[in-house]
Amino acid sequence: MKMAGFLLLLSGWFLVLAAVVLLRASGPQAVFVLAGIAVEILAFVLLFRAHRIARGRPE
Amino acid sequence: MSAAGAPLPDADLLSAAFAALLIPFAMVGLAAINAGLGRSRNAAHLMTASLCVVAAAAIAYLSLGFAWQGAAGGPALVLSLGGKDWNWLARQPLFLRGIALSGSPVLLQAWVQLLCVGLTALIPLGGAAERWRLSAMCASTALLAGFVFPLFGHWAWGGGWLEQLGTNYHLGHGFVDAGGSGTIHTMGGLAALAMTWLLGPRRGKYTSEGMPTAIPGHNGVQVLFGCFMAWVGWLGVNTACSILFSGSGLGSAALIGLNTTLAAGSSGLVAAASTRVRFGRPDASLTANGWVAGLAAGSAGCAVVPPAAAILIGIVAGFLAPLVIEKLELRLSIDDPGGAVSVHAVGGIWGLIAVGMFARFSMGRFANDGNADSGQWVAQLIGVATLAGFILPLVYGLNWLLNRFVPHRVTPEGERQGLDLHELGAGAYPEFMTHTDEFFQR
């Protein structure tokens, strides 16, 4: 679960990079950057949950 | 050299050199805060560790790190992506070879960067205190200072791709982090988060039902004195970094001093007021955390936001810091005795975002770089996404690997005994009866 969280973090970053490289119009570029950050936030949720489970705390 | 690679006037270099002399005060302040927020049985260990970590960071950075980070306008590894040049990595010689050892602006930049690395390396100590072995701390610091910091430092301060977002993609003036909210504080705070995940909480921090127990710091006066020291040091960090890496110029020095003080002051006051409202009395350690959070948040925009905005940045930071400390401890099982994650990572990220909201680029190199202000918030978010999405996994991965060879965590017996006795063989306060096992479950 922790590994998945870190992979998701990297995926979010790649999404942000792809938005910068591939999109020229400022609107879609900003939307994709925000989407990348949303993926990173999801990754943090996963990582914090993984940490709680590893510590034996109930969800 | 400024961030744009143009030579700086002698007056700017001189003022940056004087400001750099203040930076060690920030290190002393952080070390005092971290030690004061820990228990007395670990106080000498934390101060010794702070010294060793700064030393390890300096050696690793000058041996390896500066070669990757370099200085703006220096030789670099540039890749072409989508028809644009992306500056990924500096290509300076190892061990500072080839750089004039007298009168060289690049050497001044190397010195300031070295001090910033030392400051960054002290931040994880606060989060992982009281259970992190000294040798593992030094090895982890060597990785941070030799590889991780220089990478992001080059992108943000050394003319790298984040700084080029303005010229290449018309995203404002590119990623702006004048005083190091991202390069120093968010990086240090995220490294602290990685270490708290790797190490787990201190023994006795959580009951078998998962409820956290209070483990108060042993010296509140030391913590608050550390805040004063940190403030002095931050004036140096923000001034030196803004001049050298953002080309802010000597004319911005007064604004930088004002903004640094206002952000810290408003943040500390809000933290004191919010704990007064919630707990009936202002909490000294959370007020200290709020003060440092204001310093961390105010750094990125210290040279480009008006003073009123610095107060607003501080107010938000002072509100966030105590709240996040509580949420991390109660809800997310993050045992962070020094509040490093909440103060430095969250404060730093807020500071970076605030630049996109409040900055006015009418001075220094920004006034003449030919870029419009629009899109600045996107550039700031890209920097934040890079720290969270690339730097955090990198730090965690390197430390996870290191843990296979040099175990990070002390033995349960060593933790019970206290790291002063266990690792150093002598306590910080030998003439006092210092501790019992009151914080351990029986």
GROMACS .gro file of N, CA, C and O in nm, chain B residues 27-28 31 44-59 118 121-122 125 134 137-138 141:
model
  108
   86MET      N    1   2.059   2.798   1.240
   86MET     CA    2   2.091   2.659   1.276
   86MET      C    3   2.089   2.641   1.427
   86MET      O    4   2.034   2.543   1.479
   87VAL      N    5   2.152   2.738   1.497
   87VAL     CA    6   2.154   2.730   1.643
   87VAL      C    7   2.010   2.732   1.696
   87VAL      O    8   1.972   2.655   1.786
   90ALA      N    9   1.838   2.397   1.633
   90ALA     CA   10   1.894   2.294   1.722
   90ALA      C   11   1.841   2.312   1.864
   90ALA      O   12   1.802   2.215   1.931
  103ALA      N   13   2.143   1.608   2.516
  103ALA     CA   14   2.282   1.615   2.468
  103ALA      C   15   2.296   1.545   2.333
  103ALA      O   16   2.370   1.590   2.244
  104HIS      N   17   2.221   1.436   2.319
  104HIS     CA   18   2.225   1.361   2.192
  104HIS      C   19   2.177   1.448   2.077
  104HIS      O   20   2.238   1.452   1.969
  105LEU      N   21   2.069   1.522   2.100
  105LEU     CA   22   2.014   1.605   1.992
  105LEU      C   23   2.108   1.719   1.954
  105LEU      O   24   2.123   1.752   1.836
  106MET      N   25   2.170   1.779   2.056
  106MET     CA   26   2.263   1.887   2.024
  106MET      C   27   2.389   1.832   1.955
  106MET      O   28   2.439   1.893   1.859
  107THR      N   29   2.438   1.718   2.002
  107THR     CA   30   2.554   1.655   1.935
  107THR      C   31   2.518   1.618   1.792
  107THR      O   32   2.596   1.640   1.698
  108ALA      N   33   2.397   1.561   1.778
  108ALA     CA   34   2.352   1.521   1.644
  108ALA      C   35   2.343   1.643   1.553
  108ALA      O   36   2.378   1.636   1.434
  109SER      N   37   2.298   1.756   1.607
  109SER     CA   38   2.286   1.876   1.525
  109SER      C   39   2.423   1.919   1.472
  109SER      O   40   2.438   1.952   1.354
  110LEU      N   41   2.522   1.915   1.560
  110LEU     CA   42   2.659   1.950   1.517
  110LEU      C   43   2.709   1.853   1.409
  110LEU      O   44   2.762   1.894   1.306
  111CYS      N   45   2.689   1.723   1.435
  111CYS     CA   46   2.739   1.621   1.342
  111CYS      C   47   2.668   1.631   1.207
  111CYS      O   48   2.730   1.614   1.101
  112VAL      N   49   2.537   1.659   1.213
  112VAL     CA   50   2.460   1.668   1.089
  112VAL      C   51   2.505   1.787   1.004
  112VAL      O   52   2.521   1.776   0.882
  113VAL      N   53   2.529   1.901   1.070
  113VAL     CA   54   2.577   2.018   0.995
  113VAL      C   55   2.714   1.988   0.933
  113VAL      O   56   2.740   2.022   0.816
  114ALA      N   57   2.798   1.921   1.009
  114ALA     CA   58   2.932   1.887   0.958
  114ALA      C   59   2.922   1.790   0.840
  114ALA      O   60   2.987   1.809   0.736
  115ALA      N   61   2.838   1.687   0.855
  115ALA     CA   62   2.823   1.589   0.746
  115ALA      C   63   2.765   1.656   0.622
  115ALA      O   64   2.808   1.627   0.509
  116ALA      N   65   2.670   1.747   0.644
  116ALA     CA   66   2.609   1.816   0.530
  116ALA      C   67   2.712   1.901   0.457
  116ALA      O   68   2.717   1.903   0.334
  117ALA      N   69   2.796   1.970   0.533
  117ALA     CA   70   2.897   2.057   0.471
  117ALA      C   71   2.994   1.976   0.387
  117ALA      O   72   3.023   2.012   0.271
  118ILE      N   73   3.041   1.865   0.443
  118ILE     CA   74   3.141   1.785   0.370
  118ILE      C   75   3.078   1.720   0.245
  118ILE      O   76   3.134   1.724   0.136
  177GLY      N   77   2.292   2.286   0.544
  177GLY     CA   78   2.303   2.256   0.687
  177GLY      C   79   2.172   2.281   0.759
  177GLY      O   80   2.127   2.201   0.841
  180ALA      N   81   1.919   2.015   0.665
  180ALA     CA   82   1.948   1.885   0.727
  180ALA      C   83   1.907   1.881   0.874
  180ALA      O   84   1.884   1.772   0.929
  181LEU      N   85   1.897   1.998   0.938
  181LEU     CA   86   1.857   1.999   1.080
  181LEU      C   87   1.707   1.976   1.098
  181LEU      O   88   1.663   1.934   1.206
  184LEU      N   89   1.568   1.626   1.200
  184LEU     CA   90   1.603   1.587   1.338
  184LEU      C   91   1.488   1.614   1.434
  184LEU      O   92   1.466   1.540   1.531
  193LEU      N   93   2.261   0.813   1.581
  193LEU     CA   94   2.350   0.920   1.537
  193LEU      C   95   2.418   0.886   1.404
  193LEU      O   96   2.424   0.969   1.312
  196MET      N   97   2.175   0.911   1.124
  196MET     CA   98   2.145   1.053   1.095
  196MET      C   99   2.250   1.111   1.001
  196MET      O  100   2.218   1.180   0.904
  197CYS      N  101   2.377   1.084   1.033
  197CYS     CA  102   2.486   1.140   0.952
  197CYS      C  103   2.483   1.083   0.810
  197CYS      O  104   2.501   1.157   0.712
  200THR      N  105   2.195   1.233   0.625
  200THR     CA  106   2.226   1.372   0.590
  200THR      C  107   2.319   1.380   0.469
  200THR      O  108   2.303   1.467   0.383
   0.00000   0.00000   0.00000
